Coordinates of C-alpha atoms in Angstrom, one line a residue:
M286 CA 25.4 10.1 37.3
A287 CA 22.4 8.1 36.7
Q288 CA 21.0 6.8 33.3
V289 CA 17.8 8.5 32.5
E290 CA 15.3 5.8 31.5
R291 CA 13.9 6.2 28.3
R292 CA 10.2 6.3 27.7
P293 CA 8.2 5.4 24.7
A294 CA 6.5 8.2 22.8
P295 CA 2.9 8.3 24.1
G296 CA 0.7 5.7 22.7
L297 CA 3.5 3.5 21.7
G298 CA 4.6 0.6 24.0
R299 CA 7.8 -1.0 23.7
V300 CA 6.6 -3.7 21.6
G301 CA 4.6 -0.7 19.4
L302 CA 8.0 0.4 18.7
I303 CA 9.2 -2.4 17.0
F304 CA 6.3 -3.0 14.8
A305 CA 6.5 1.2 14.2
C306 CA 9.9 0.2 12.7
G307 CA 8.9 -2.7 10.8
T308 CA 5.4 -2.5 9.9
A309 CA 6.6 -0.1 6.3
L310 CA 7.5 -3.5 5.0
F311 CA 4.1 -4.6 4.8
S312 CA 3.8 -1.5 2.1
D313 CA 6.8 -2.8 0.6
G314 CA 5.2 -6.4 0.0
Y315 CA 2.0 -4.7 -1.3
Q316 CA 3.9 -2.3 -3.7
N317 CA 6.0 -5.2 -5.3
G318 CA 3.2 -7.8 -5.4
V319 CA 0.3 -5.3 -6.6
I320 CA 2.4 -4.6 -9.7
G321 CA 2.0 -7.9 -11.1
T322 CA -1.8 -7.8 -11.1
V323 CA -1.5 -4.1 -12.6
N324 CA 0.7 -5.5 -15.3
T325 CA -1.9 -8.3 -16.3
L326 CA -4.5 -5.6 -16.4
I327 CA -3.0 -3.0 -18.2
K328 CA -2.1 -5.7 -21.0
I329 CA -5.6 -6.7 -21.2
I330 CA -6.9 -2.9 -21.4
Y331 CA -4.3 -1.7 -23.9
A332 CA -4.0 -5.0 -25.8
D333 CA -5.6 -3.1 -29.4
H334 CA -3.1 -0.6 -29.1
T335 CA -0.6 -1.8 -31.3
E336 CA 1.2 1.8 -32.0
I337 CA 3.0 1.0 -28.4
N338 CA 5.4 -1.7 -27.6
L339 CA 3.4 -2.7 -24.5
K340 CA 5.7 -5.7 -24.1
R341 CA 8.5 -3.7 -23.5
Y342 CA 6.7 -1.3 -21.2
S343 CA 5.2 -4.2 -19.5
T344 CA 8.8 -5.5 -18.6
T345 CA 10.2 -2.3 -17.9
F346 CA 7.2 -1.7 -15.8
S347 CA 7.6 -5.1 -13.7
S348 CA 11.3 -5.1 -13.5
V349 CA 12.3 -1.2 -12.8
A350 CA 11.4 -1.4 -9.1
F351 CA 14.2 -3.7 -8.2
A352 CA 16.6 -1.5 -9.9
G353 CA 15.4 1.4 -7.3
T354 CA 15.4 -0.9 -4.6
V355 CA 18.8 -1.6 -5.3
V356 CA 19.8 2.1 -5.0
G357 CA 17.9 2.8 -2.1
M358 CA 19.5 -0.3 -0.2
L359 CA 22.9 1.1 -1.0
L360 CA 22.0 4.6 -0.4
F361 CA 20.1 4.8 2.6
G362 CA 22.3 1.7 3.8
L363 CA 25.4 3.8 3.8
L364 CA 23.4 6.8 5.1
A365 CA 21.0 4.7 7.5
G366 CA -3.9 14.3 -25.0
A367 CA -2.5 16.7 -27.6
K368 CA -0.4 13.9 -29.5
G369 CA -3.0 11.2 -30.2
A370 CA -3.9 8.4 -27.9
G371 CA -1.1 6.1 -28.8
D372 CA 1.3 8.7 -27.4
S373 CA -0.6 9.3 -24.3
I374 CA -0.8 5.9 -23.4
G375 CA 3.0 5.4 -24.2
G376 CA 3.5 8.6 -22.0
M377 CA 1.4 7.3 -19.2
L378 CA 3.2 3.9 -19.3
A379 CA 6.8 5.4 -19.4
A380 CA 5.7 7.7 -16.3
L381 CA 4.5 4.6 -14.6
S382 CA 7.7 3.2 -15.0
A383 CA 9.9 6.3 -13.7
Y384 CA 7.6 6.2 -10.7
R385 CA 8.0 2.6 -10.0
F386 CA 11.8 3.3 -9.9
L387 CA 11.3 5.7 -7.2
I388 CA 8.9 3.4 -5.2
G389 CA 12.2 0.8 -5.5
I390 CA 14.3 3.7 -3.9
G391 CA 11.8 4.2 -1.2
I392 CA 11.4 0.4 -0.9
G393 CA 15.2 -0.4 -0.8
A394 CA 15.5 2.3 1.7
E395 CA 13.3 0.7 3.9
Y396 CA 15.3 -2.9 4.3
P397 CA 18.2 -1.6 5.9
A398 CA 16.3 1.3 8.0
G399 CA 13.4 0.0 9.1
S400 CA 14.5 -3.6 9.8
V401 CA 17.5 -2.8 11.7
A402 CA 15.5 -0.1 13.8
A403 CA 13.1 -3.2 14.6
S404 CA 15.8 -5.3 15.5
E405 CA 17.4 -2.6 18.0
N406 CA 14.0 -2.1 19.6
T407 CA 13.7 -5.9 20.5
E408 CA 16.9 -5.6 22.7
D409 CA 15.0 -2.9 24.7
P410 CA 14.8 -3.9 28.3
G411 CA 11.4 -3.9 28.9
I412 CA 10.9 -6.9 25.8
K413 CA 10.5 -10.3 27.2
K414 CA 14.1 -12.3 26.2
G415 CA 12.1 -15.2 24.9
A416 CA 9.8 -13.5 22.4
Q417 CA 12.4 -11.1 21.0
H418 CA 13.1 -13.0 17.6
M419 CA 9.2 -13.7 17.3
L420 CA 8.5 -10.0 17.7
F421 CA 10.9 -9.5 15.3
A422 CA 10.0 -12.0 12.5
L423 CA 6.5 -10.9 13.1
A424 CA 7.1 -7.0 12.5
T425 CA 9.1 -7.5 9.3
N426 CA 9.2 -10.5 6.9
V427 CA 5.8 -11.5 8.2
M428 CA 4.7 -8.2 7.4
I429 CA 6.1 -8.4 4.0
D430 CA 4.4 -11.6 3.1
W431 CA 0.9 -9.7 4.3
G432 CA 1.7 -7.6 2.0
F433 CA 1.7 -9.8 -1.2
V434 CA -1.5 -11.5 -0.1
I435 CA -3.1 -8.1 0.4
S436 CA -2.0 -6.7 -2.6
A437 CA -3.5 -9.8 -4.9
F438 CA -6.9 -9.4 -2.7
V439 CA -7.4 -5.8 -3.2
P440 CA -7.5 -6.1 -7.1
L441 CA -9.9 -8.8 -6.8
V442 CA -12.6 -7.0 -4.6
L443 CA -12.1 -3.8 -6.8
L444 CA -13.2 -6.4 -9.8
W445 CA -16.1 -7.4 -7.8
I446 CA -17.2 -4.2 -7.2
F447 CA -16.7 -2.3 -10.4
G448 CA -16.5 -5.1 -13.0
E449 CA -14.6 -6.2 -15.9
N450 CA -16.0 -3.2 -18.1
H451 CA -14.0 -0.8 -15.6
L452 CA -10.8 -2.4 -15.6
R453 CA -8.6 1.3 -15.8
I454 CA -10.2 2.0 -12.4
V455 CA -9.3 -1.3 -11.0
W456 CA -5.4 -0.8 -11.5
R457 CA -5.5 2.8 -10.8
G458 CA -7.8 2.1 -7.4
S459 CA -5.0 -0.8 -6.8
L460 CA -2.3 1.6 -6.7
A461 CA -4.0 4.3 -5.3
L462 CA -4.8 2.4 -2.0
G463 CA -1.3 1.4 -1.4
T464 CA -0.5 4.9 -0.5
I465 CA -2.7 4.5 2.6
P466 CA -0.1 1.9 4.6
P467 CA 2.9 4.2 4.5
L468 CA 1.2 7.2 5.2
L469 CA -0.2 5.4 8.6
V470 CA 2.9 4.3 9.3
L471 CA 4.6 7.7 8.7
L472 CA 2.0 8.9 11.6
W473 CA 3.0 6.4 13.4
R474 CA 6.8 7.0 13.4
L475 CA 6.6 10.6 13.9
R476 CA 5.7 9.7 17.6
M477 CA 8.6 7.5 18.1
H478 CA 12.0 8.1 19.4
E479 CA 15.7 6.1 18.2
P480 CA 16.4 2.8 20.0
E481 CA 18.2 2.8 23.2
R482 CA 20.5 0.6 21.1
F483 CA 21.3 3.1 18.2
R484 CA 21.8 5.6 20.9
Q485 CA 24.4 4.0 22.6
E486 CA 26.1 2.3 20.1
S487 CA 25.5 4.3 16.6
M488 CA 28.9 5.3 14.9
K489 CA 27.1 8.5 13.4
H490 CA 30.2 10.3 14.9
V491 CA 32.6 8.1 13.1
G492 CA 34.2 9.8 9.7
W493 CA 33.9 6.7 6.9
K494 CA 37.5 6.6 6.7
D495 CA 37.7 5.1 10.4
Y496 CA 34.6 2.5 9.7
P497 CA 36.7 -0.8 10.6
V498 CA 35.4 -2.5 7.1
W499 CA 38.4 -4.9 7.2
L500 CA 37.8 -5.9 10.8
I501 CA 34.1 -6.7 9.9
V502 CA 34.8 -8.6 6.7
K503 CA 37.7 -10.6 8.7
R504 CA 35.6 -11.4 11.8
Y505 CA 31.9 -11.8 10.1
W506 CA 32.8 -12.9 6.3
L507 CA 31.5 -16.2 6.8
R508 CA 28.1 -15.5 8.9
F509 CA 27.5 -12.4 5.9
I510 CA 28.0 -14.9 3.2
A511 CA 25.6 -17.3 4.9
I512 CA 22.7 -15.2 5.5
S513 CA 23.2 -13.3 2.5
L514 CA 22.9 -16.2 0.3
A515 CA 19.7 -17.6 2.0
W516 CA 18.3 -14.0 1.8
F517 CA 19.2 -14.2 -2.2
I518 CA 17.4 -17.5 -2.6
Y519 CA 14.4 -16.1 -0.7
D520 CA 14.3 -13.3 -2.6
F521 CA 15.2 -15.1 -6.2
I522 CA 12.1 -17.1 -5.7
T523 CA 9.5 -14.9 -3.8
Y524 CA 9.5 -11.7 -5.7
P525 CA 9.0 -12.8 -9.4
F526 CA 6.9 -15.6 -8.3
G527 CA 4.7 -13.2 -6.5
I528 CA 4.9 -10.4 -9.5
Y529 CA 4.4 -12.9 -12.0
S530 CA 1.9 -15.1 -10.6
S531 CA -1.1 -13.6 -12.4
T532 CA 0.5 -13.5 -15.5
I533 CA 1.1 -17.2 -15.2
V534 CA -2.2 -18.2 -14.2
T535 CA -4.0 -16.0 -16.9
T536 CA -1.7 -17.8 -19.3
I537 CA -2.5 -21.3 -18.1
I538 CA -6.2 -21.0 -17.7
G539 CA -6.5 -19.0 -20.8
K540 CA -8.3 -15.6 -22.0
S541 CA -11.3 -17.2 -22.1
A542 CA -11.7 -17.7 -18.5
P543 CA -13.2 -14.7 -16.4
L544 CA -10.6 -12.4 -15.0
T545 CA -11.9 -13.1 -11.4
T546 CA -10.8 -16.6 -11.8
S547 CA -7.1 -15.4 -12.5
L548 CA -6.9 -12.9 -9.5
G549 CA -8.6 -15.3 -7.2
W550 CA -6.0 -17.8 -8.0
N551 CA -3.4 -15.3 -7.4
V552 CA -4.8 -14.5 -4.3
V553 CA -4.7 -18.3 -3.3
I554 CA -1.2 -18.6 -4.7
N555 CA 0.3 -15.6 -2.3
L556 CA -1.4 -17.4 0.9
F557 CA 0.9 -20.0 0.5
Y558 CA 3.5 -17.5 2.1
I559 CA 1.2 -17.4 5.0
P560 CA 1.6 -20.7 6.8
G561 CA 5.7 -20.8 6.9
C562 CA 6.2 -17.3 7.6
M563 CA 3.5 -17.0 10.7
I564 CA 4.6 -20.6 12.1
G565 CA 8.6 -19.7 11.8
A566 CA 7.7 -17.0 13.6
L567 CA 6.2 -18.6 16.6
L568 CA 8.7 -21.0 16.9
V569 CA 11.9 -19.0 16.2
D570 CA 12.2 -18.4 19.6
R571 CA 11.9 -21.8 21.0
V572 CA 14.0 -23.6 18.2
K573 CA 16.2 -20.6 17.7
P574 CA 17.2 -18.8 14.6
R575 CA 20.2 -20.9 13.5
M576 CA 18.4 -23.9 13.8
L577 CA 15.1 -22.9 11.8
M578 CA 17.6 -21.8 9.2
S579 CA 18.9 -24.7 8.9

């Protein structure tokens, strides 16, 4: 029987399918990056509220998403005014921390799901062989880095619009605008099919006990360690730097400096991600991934 050719969903070309799978990582970069600026603004707005442990909430608020990210990566990787102002603020910060944990689960789920689907779509017969790695890099890691940049720029624009007397609007607006990219990606993904590679080689009909775990470890353990270590170093440097850059800048330039100066330098710092990821994406098919990583 002749194999029926899989056609992309209407309006989505073969390259579009790659970006439909990976572009949600832009939202992940935004959500991870914007929290640093929001945390800085919250500490400024509620600095006079000594009845709450602002430092504890600040630390929890910044780091709890990473706990959710780990849960999401593991789980989805395996499955593919009444009490006074002080209590109200404390409750709000506690709720924000809980929401950040849930966002972290979503972020963690996106890494194994979206990245793998994007990689599988690059092996579609309609994708040019000499552009597969470039398209994958542009749809995944480049998206994350641009998410960091936009997450620094959006609060600055809102600060220009509303001014330093309306910082509550700035931090709330920064978080609210972060809901737009994933909603757009959701509509995009509703029009796509599973990659051909997945449909041919999926292990969804294999029981958990039949997974060849030992064979995978035996054959690929060295590659796993090398690639995992490279990503660990990248994440260890990139994510804390992006999250705490606004706090570091504010500490260096002092509290007397305009807040626009702090947020402006935060944008500049995050822009340093772009040359490397863009140049790397354009060169990866020519230099080859292993050599480029070296």
